[in-house]
PDB file of C-alpha atoms in Angstrom:
ATOM      1  CA  PRO A   1      62.234  30.485 -12.539  1.00  0.00           C
ATOM      2  CA  ASN A   2      63.134  27.075 -11.144  1.00  0.00           C
ATOM      3  CA  THR A   3      60.891  24.191 -10.202  1.00  0.00           C
ATOM      4  CA  TYR A   4      61.514  22.258  -7.027  1.00  0.00           C
ATOM      5  CA  THR A   5      59.907  19.155  -5.545  1.00  0.00           C
ATOM      6  CA  VAL A   6      59.149  19.175  -1.832  1.00  0.00           C
ATOM      7  CA  ALA A   7      58.705  15.782  -0.156  1.00  0.00           C
ATOM      8  CA  VAL A   8      57.202  15.317   3.304  1.00  0.00           C
ATOM      9  CA  THR A   9      57.373  12.092   5.311  1.00  0.00           C
ATOM     10  CA  LYS A  10      56.123  11.178   8.766  1.00  0.00           C
ATOM     11  CA  GLU A  11      55.929   7.830  10.529  1.00  0.00           C
ATOM     12  CA  GLY A  12      52.446   6.375  10.287  1.00  0.00           C
ATOM     13  CA  TYR A  13      51.467   8.577   7.319  1.00  0.00           C
ATOM     14  CA  VAL A  14      51.624   8.192   3.544  1.00  0.00           C
ATOM     15  CA  ALA A  15      54.556  10.192   2.133  1.00  0.00           C
ATOM     16  CA  LYS A  16      53.601  12.939  -0.301  1.00  0.00           C
ATOM     17  CA  SER A  17      55.482  15.277  -2.632  1.00  0.00           C
ATOM     18  CA  GLN A  18      54.513  18.434  -4.500  1.00  0.00           C
ATOM     19  CA  SER A  19      56.243  20.614  -7.064  1.00  0.00           C
ATOM     20  CA  VAL A  20      56.546  24.376  -6.761  1.00  0.00           C
ATOM     21  CA  THR A  21      57.977  26.931  -9.165  1.00  0.00           C
ATOM     22  CA  ILE A  22      60.030  29.701  -7.593  1.00  0.00           C
ATOM     23  CA  VAL A  23      60.426  33.004  -9.452  1.00  0.00           C
ATOM     24  CA  GLU A  24      63.158  35.378  -8.405  1.00  0.00           C
ATOM     25  CA  GLY A  25      61.846  38.123  -6.142  1.00  0.00           C
ATOM     26  CA  LYS A  26      58.617  36.314  -5.301  1.00  0.00           C
ATOM     27  CA  THR A  27      57.596  34.196  -2.307  1.00  0.00           C
ATOM     28  CA  GLU A  28      55.659  31.002  -2.841  1.00  0.00           C
ATOM     29  CA  SER A  29      53.902  28.835  -0.247  1.00  0.00           C
ATOM     30  CA  ILE A  30      52.470  25.342  -0.539  1.00  0.00           C
ATOM     31  CA  ARG A  31      50.297  23.199   1.712  1.00  0.00           C
ATOM     32  CA  ILE A  32      50.851  19.473   1.928  1.00  0.00           C
ATOM     33  CA  THR A  33      48.406  17.341   3.907  1.00  0.00           C
ATOM     34  CA  LEU A  34      49.443  13.815   4.830  1.00  0.00           C
ATOM     35  CA  ALA A  35      46.932  10.999   5.075  1.00  0.00           C
ATOM     36  CA  PRO A  36      47.398   8.347   7.789  1.00  0.00           C
ATOM     37  CA  LYS A  37      48.432   4.913   6.582  1.00  0.00           C
ATOM     38  CA  VAL A  38      45.589   2.431   6.618  1.00  0.00           C
ATOM     39  CA  ILE A  39      46.935  -0.893   7.836  1.00  0.00           C
ATOM     40  CA  LYS A  40      44.584  -3.799   7.357  1.00  0.00           C
ATOM     41  CA  LYS A  41      44.570  -5.824  10.567  1.00  0.00           C
ATOM     42  CA  TYR A  42      44.138  -9.590  10.525  1.00  0.00           C
ATOM     43  CA  ALA A  43      43.601 -12.156  13.281  1.00  0.00           C
ATOM     44  CA  GLY A  44      46.882 -12.914  15.027  1.00  0.00           C
ATOM     45  CA  MET A  45      48.692  -9.930  13.533  1.00  0.00           C
ATOM     46  CA  GLU A  46      51.549  -9.061  15.882  1.00  0.00           C
ATOM     47  CA  LYS A  47      52.613  -5.647  17.136  1.00  0.00           C
ATOM     48  CA  GLU A  48      54.732  -4.396  20.007  1.00  0.00           C
ATOM     49  CA  PHE A  49      53.719  -1.650  22.431  1.00  0.00           C
ATOM     50  CA  ALA A  50      55.878  -0.500  25.351  1.00  0.00           C
ATOM     51  CA  GLY A  51      58.115  -3.552  24.984  1.00  0.00           C
ATOM     52  CA  ILE A  52      55.191  -6.011  25.141  1.00  0.00           C
ATOM     53  CA  LYS A  53      54.059  -8.131  22.170  1.00  0.00           C
ATOM     54  CA  PHE A  54      50.357  -8.096  21.304  1.00  0.00           C
ATOM     55  CA  SER A  55      48.176 -10.016  18.845  1.00  0.00           C
ATOM     56  CA  TRP A  56      45.176  -8.542  17.046  1.00  0.00           C
ATOM     57  CA  ILE A  57      41.811 -10.038  17.976  1.00  0.00           C
ATOM     58  CA  PRO A  58      39.131  -9.366  15.325  1.00  0.00           C
ATOM     59  CA  PRO A  59      35.501  -8.540  16.149  1.00  0.00           C
ATOM     60  CA  GLY A  60      32.985 -11.346  16.014  1.00  0.00           C
ATOM     61  CA  THR A  61      30.384 -13.458  17.808  1.00  0.00           C
ATOM     62  CA  PHE A  62      30.900 -16.528  19.990  1.00  0.00           C
ATOM     63  CA  VAL A  63      29.075 -18.713  22.502  1.00  0.00           C
ATOM     64  CA  MET A  64      30.355 -17.839  25.972  1.00  0.00           C
ATOM     65  CA  GLY A  65      30.438 -20.425  28.756  1.00  0.00           C
ATOM     66  CA  SER A  66      31.054 -24.158  28.796  1.00  0.00           C
ATOM     67  CA  HIS A  67      28.905 -27.062  27.652  1.00  0.00           C
ATOM     68  CA  ALA A  68      26.750 -28.632  30.370  1.00  0.00           C
ATOM     69  CA  TRP A  69      28.551 -31.935  29.758  1.00  0.00           C
ATOM     70  CA  ALA A  70      32.081 -30.487  30.029  1.00  0.00           C
ATOM     71  CA  ILE A  71      34.382 -32.260  32.500  1.00  0.00           C
ATOM     72  CA  ASP A  72      35.279 -30.275  35.654  1.00  0.00           C
ATOM     73  CA  ARG A  73      32.717 -27.638  34.708  1.00  0.00           C
ATOM     74  CA  SER A  74      31.877 -25.006  37.346  1.00  0.00           C
ATOM     75  CA  GLN A  75      28.328 -23.710  37.772  1.00  0.00           C
ATOM     76  CA  ASP A  76      29.398 -20.136  37.001  1.00  0.00           C
ATOM     77  CA  GLU A  77      30.430 -21.251  33.492  1.00  0.00           C
ATOM     78  CA  GLY A  78      26.811 -21.388  32.370  1.00  0.00           C
ATOM     79  CA  PRO A  79      24.304 -21.074  30.995  1.00  0.00           C
ATOM     80  CA  GLN A  80      25.879 -20.655  27.597  1.00  0.00           C
ATOM     81  CA  ARG A  81      24.925 -17.454  25.749  1.00  0.00           C
ATOM     82  CA  LYS A  82      25.825 -15.775  22.493  1.00  0.00           C
ATOM     83  CA  VAL A  83      28.070 -12.717  22.906  1.00  0.00           C
ATOM     84  CA  ARG A  84      29.108 -10.218  20.243  1.00  0.00           C
ATOM     85  CA  ILE A  85      32.492  -8.513  20.391  1.00  0.00           C
ATOM     86  CA  SER A  86      31.762  -5.422  18.322  1.00  0.00           C
ATOM     87  CA  LYS A  87      35.294  -4.014  18.127  1.00  0.00           C
ATOM     88  CA  GLY A  88      38.638  -5.680  17.577  1.00  0.00           C
ATOM     89  CA  PHE A  89      41.375  -5.222  20.174  1.00  0.00           C
ATOM     90  CA  TRP A  90      45.012  -5.969  20.927  1.00  0.00           C
ATOM     91  CA  PHE A  91      45.678  -8.793  23.414  1.00  0.00           C
ATOM     92  CA  GLY A  92      48.984  -9.747  25.036  1.00  0.00           C
ATOM     93  CA  LYS A  93      50.628 -12.564  23.086  1.00  0.00           C
ATOM     94  CA  TYR A  94      52.231 -13.927  26.263  1.00  0.00           C
ATOM     95  CA  GLU A  95      51.804 -13.483  29.992  1.00  0.00           C
ATOM     96  CA  VAL A  96      53.582 -10.427  31.380  1.00  0.00           C
ATOM     97  CA  THR A  97      57.131 -11.519  32.150  1.00  0.00           C
ATOM     98  CA  GLN A  98      59.022 -10.754  35.328  1.00  0.00           C
ATOM     99  CA  LYS A  99      61.430  -8.652  33.281  1.00  0.00           C
ATOM    100  CA  GLN A 100      58.585  -6.520  31.888  1.00  0.00           C
ATOM    101  CA  TRP A 101      57.004  -6.164  35.321  1.00  0.00           C
ATOM    102  CA  GLN A 102      60.260  -5.121  36.965  1.00  0.00           C
ATOM    103  CA  GLU A 103      61.008  -2.601  34.223  1.00  0.00           C
ATOM    104  CA  ILE A 104      57.683  -0.860  34.888  1.00  0.00           C
ATOM    105  CA  MET A 105      57.185  -1.430  38.629  1.00  0.00           C
ATOM    106  CA  LYS A 106      60.837  -1.570  39.754  1.00  0.00           C
ATOM    107  CA  THR A 107      60.042  -4.666  41.856  1.00  0.00           C
ATOM    108  CA  ASN A 108      59.718  -8.406  41.244  1.00  0.00           C
ATOM    109  CA  PRO A 109      57.180 -10.115  43.554  1.00  0.00           C
ATOM    110  CA  ALA A 110      57.437 -13.517  41.834  1.00  0.00           C
ATOM    111  CA  CYS A 111      58.205 -16.685  43.795  1.00  0.00           C
ATOM    112  CA  PHE A 112      59.797 -18.484  40.829  1.00  0.00           C
ATOM    113  CA  ARG A 113      62.327 -15.865  39.837  1.00  0.00           C
ATOM    114  CA  LYS A 114      63.417 -15.971  36.221  1.00  0.00           C
ATOM    115  CA  PHE A 115      63.091 -12.970  33.933  1.00  0.00           C
ATOM    116  CA  ASP A 116      61.514 -14.915  31.041  1.00  0.00           C
ATOM    117  CA  HIS A 117      58.893 -16.545  33.296  1.00  0.00           C
ATOM    118  CA  PRO A 118      55.455 -15.031  33.950  1.00  0.00           C
ATOM    119  CA  VAL A 119      55.137 -12.710  36.919  1.00  0.00           C
ATOM    120  CA  GLU A 120      52.957 -14.203  39.659  1.00  0.00           C
ATOM    121  CA  ASN A 121      52.105 -13.447  43.276  1.00  0.00           C
ATOM    122  CA  VAL A 122      50.397 -10.195  42.214  1.00  0.00           C
ATOM    123  CA  SER A 123      46.911  -8.921  43.063  1.00  0.00           C
ATOM    124  CA  TRP A 124      44.265  -7.252  40.905  1.00  0.00           C
ATOM    125  CA  ASN A 125      45.264  -3.926  42.476  1.00  0.00           C
ATOM    126  CA  ASP A 126      48.910  -4.583  41.602  1.00  0.00           C
ATOM    127  CA  CYS A 127      47.868  -5.168  37.989  1.00  0.00           C
ATOM    128  CA  GLN A 128      45.926  -1.907  37.936  1.00  0.00           C
ATOM    129  CA  SER A 129      49.040  -0.056  39.159  1.00  0.00           C
ATOM    130  CA  PHE A 130      51.073  -1.740  36.411  1.00  0.00           C
ATOM    131  CA  ILE A 131      48.538  -0.652  33.779  1.00  0.00           C
ATOM    132  CA  ARG A 132      48.460   2.927  35.048  1.00  0.00           C
ATOM    133  CA  LYS A 133      52.220   3.154  34.646  1.00  0.00           C
ATOM    134  CA  LEU A 134      52.018   1.563  31.200  1.00  0.00           C
ATOM    135  CA  ASN A 135      49.486   4.202  30.216  1.00  0.00           C
ATOM    136  CA  VAL A 136      51.922   6.954  31.120  1.00  0.00           C
ATOM    137  CA  ARG A 137      54.189   5.543  28.419  1.00  0.00           C
ATOM    138  CA  GLY A 138      51.377   4.995  25.952  1.00  0.00           C
ATOM    139  CA  ARG A 139      49.787   8.421  26.339  1.00  0.00           C
ATOM    140  CA  LEU A 140      52.222  10.167  23.990  1.00  0.00           C
ATOM    141  CA  LYS A 141      51.318   7.720  21.211  1.00  0.00           C
ATOM    142  CA  GLY A 142      47.602   7.690  21.939  1.00  0.00           C
ATOM    143  CA  ILE A 143      47.685   4.132  23.317  1.00  0.00           C
ATOM    144  CA  ARG A 144      45.561   3.065  26.285  1.00  0.00           C
ATOM    145  CA  PHE A 145      46.118  -0.200  28.128  1.00  0.00           C
ATOM    146  CA  ARG A 146      43.531  -2.037  30.243  1.00  0.00           C
ATOM    147  CA  LEU A 147      42.605  -5.519  31.414  1.00  0.00           C
ATOM    148  CA  PRO A 148      40.274  -7.432  29.067  1.00  0.00           C
ATOM    149  CA  THR A 149      36.695  -8.101  30.064  1.00  0.00           C
ATOM    150  CA  GLU A 150      35.750 -11.678  30.897  1.00  0.00           C
ATOM    151  CA  ALA A 151      33.988 -11.982  27.532  1.00  0.00           C
ATOM    152  CA  GLU A 152      37.000 -10.599  25.641  1.00  0.00           C
ATOM    153  CA  TRP A 153      39.330 -13.010  27.438  1.00  0.00           C
ATOM    154  CA  GLU A 154      37.238 -16.089  26.646  1.00  0.00           C
ATOM    155  CA  TYR A 155      36.690 -14.952  23.060  1.00  0.00           C
ATOM    156  CA  ALA A 156      40.436 -14.463  22.578  1.00  0.00           C
ATOM    157  CA  CYS A 157      41.204 -17.808  24.203  1.00  0.00           C
ATOM    158  CA  ARG A 158      38.740 -19.718  22.030  1.00  0.00           C
ATOM    159  CA  ALA A 159      40.026 -18.037  18.849  1.00  0.00           C
ATOM    160  CA  GLY A 160      37.013 -19.052  16.802  1.00  0.00           C
ATOM    161  CA  THR A 161      36.864 -22.667  18.034  1.00  0.00           C
ATOM    162  CA  LYS A 162      33.740 -24.290  19.492  1.00  0.00           C
ATOM    163  CA  THR A 163      35.344 -27.154  21.429  1.00  0.00           C
ATOM    164  CA  PRO A 164      35.844 -27.044  25.223  1.00  0.00           C
ATOM    165  CA  TYR A 165      39.510 -26.226  24.639  1.00  0.00           C
ATOM    166  CA  ASN A 166      40.942 -24.258  21.753  1.00  0.00           C
ATOM    167  CA  TYR A 167      42.919 -27.343  20.694  1.00  0.00           C
ATOM    168  CA  GLY A 168      40.144 -29.964  21.035  1.00  0.00           C
ATOM    169  CA  ASP A 169      37.605 -31.715  23.241  1.00  0.00           C
ATOM    170  CA  LYS A 170      39.858 -33.158  25.930  1.00  0.00           C
ATOM    171  CA  ALA A 171      42.314 -31.624  28.380  1.00  0.00           C
ATOM    172  CA  SER A 172      45.963 -32.331  27.614  1.00  0.00           C
ATOM    173  CA  ASN A 173      48.718 -32.206  30.226  1.00  0.00           C
ATOM    174  CA  GLN A 174      51.133 -31.249  27.460  1.00  0.00           C
ATOM    175  CA  LYS A 175      49.048 -28.288  26.279  1.00  0.00           C
ATOM    176  CA  MET A 176      47.881 -26.764  29.559  1.00  0.00           C
ATOM    177  CA  CYS A 177      49.733 -24.574  32.058  1.00  0.00           C
ATOM    178  CA  TYR A 178      49.569 -26.803  35.110  1.00  0.00           C
ATOM    179  CA  TYR A 179      52.054 -24.814  37.126  1.00  0.00           C
ATOM    180  CA  MET A 180      50.935 -26.124  40.518  1.00  0.00           C
ATOM    181  CA  GLY A 181      49.946 -29.638  41.535  1.00  0.00           C
ATOM    182  CA  HIS A 182      51.101 -31.504  38.436  1.00  0.00           C
ATOM    183  CA  THR A 183      54.273 -33.587  38.251  1.00  0.00           C
ATOM    184  CA  ASN A 184      54.799 -32.842  34.542  1.00  0.00           C
ATOM    185  CA  HIS A 185      55.557 -29.226  35.411  1.00  0.00           C
ATOM    186  CA  LYS A 186      57.512 -29.803  38.645  1.00  0.00           C
ATOM    187  CA  LEU A 187      55.452 -27.360  40.713  1.00  0.00           C
ATOM    188  CA  LYS A 188      56.904 -24.256  39.108  1.00  0.00           C
ATOM    189  CA  THR A 189      56.333 -21.861  36.226  1.00  0.00           C
ATOM    190  CA  LYS A 190      57.819 -22.188  32.760  1.00  0.00           C
ATOM    191  CA  PRO A 191      59.096 -19.540  30.326  1.00  0.00           C
ATOM    192  CA  VAL A 192      56.255 -17.666  28.616  1.00  0.00           C
ATOM    193  CA  GLY A 193      55.397 -19.176  25.251  1.00  0.00           C
ATOM    194  CA  SER A 194      56.173 -22.723  26.433  1.00  0.00           C
ATOM    195  CA  PHE A 195      52.819 -23.930  25.115  1.00  0.00           C
ATOM    196  CA  ALA A 196      51.652 -23.798  21.505  1.00  0.00           C
ATOM    197  CA  PRO A 197      49.646 -20.718  20.428  1.00  0.00           C
ATOM    198  CA  ASN A 198      45.989 -20.808  19.492  1.00  0.00           C
ATOM    199  CA  LYS A 199      44.768 -19.774  16.044  1.00  0.00           C
ATOM    200  CA  TRP A 200      45.089 -16.098  16.971  1.00  0.00           C
ATOM    201  CA  ASN A 201      48.724 -16.362  18.043  1.00  0.00           C
ATOM    202  CA  LEU A 202      48.131 -16.312  21.823  1.00  0.00           C
ATOM    203  CA  HIS A 203      50.204 -18.618  24.006  1.00  0.00           C
ATOM    204  CA  ASP A 204      49.592 -20.367  27.345  1.00  0.00           C
ATOM    205  CA  MET A 205      45.868 -19.641  27.441  1.00  0.00           C
ATOM    206  CA  HIS A 206      44.662 -22.830  29.178  1.00  0.00           C
ATOM    207  CA  GLY A 207      45.585 -23.965  32.654  1.00  0.00           C
TER     208      GLY A 207
END
């Protein structure tokens, strides 16, 4: 008789091996069950799906809406209320680029045409079509894409901060995406990631 070691590996699972002794003239069978790898997620952890980079947003509670004394505050930003995000989720690290949009949709509707700039000039319905096509790609890996809820978006933008902006109390022309109507940005878009990320690794969230 001879003893052999059988090793089984699969992406996303913990590799496992098992020994089996084979005796001449006899048939042996073994069963090896793989356990999925448990990856501990942390705020800002980065991962790529379908060519798009995402950051992990942990569950938690935050106060949604703006302070009554906030400058340029709109009435629909209040009253403030406590909201719980019960499950963590993946959130796009950058805006969708024109290159990513064109790869999925086969068109580029942007006015300011540069592949590393955010796609603009798209409607909500256009975005839903984009997501449906993304989901065709994600289906084989069990991934489902969608737009965030308003609460999820604000929670991700704030990234655990309590100030009016995720970088402080006052608006900063150097930290906000003033693409239109501001001389600092020359009335056009900039490459995605042009502005510093918040604490959860998300760029270009204010503007």
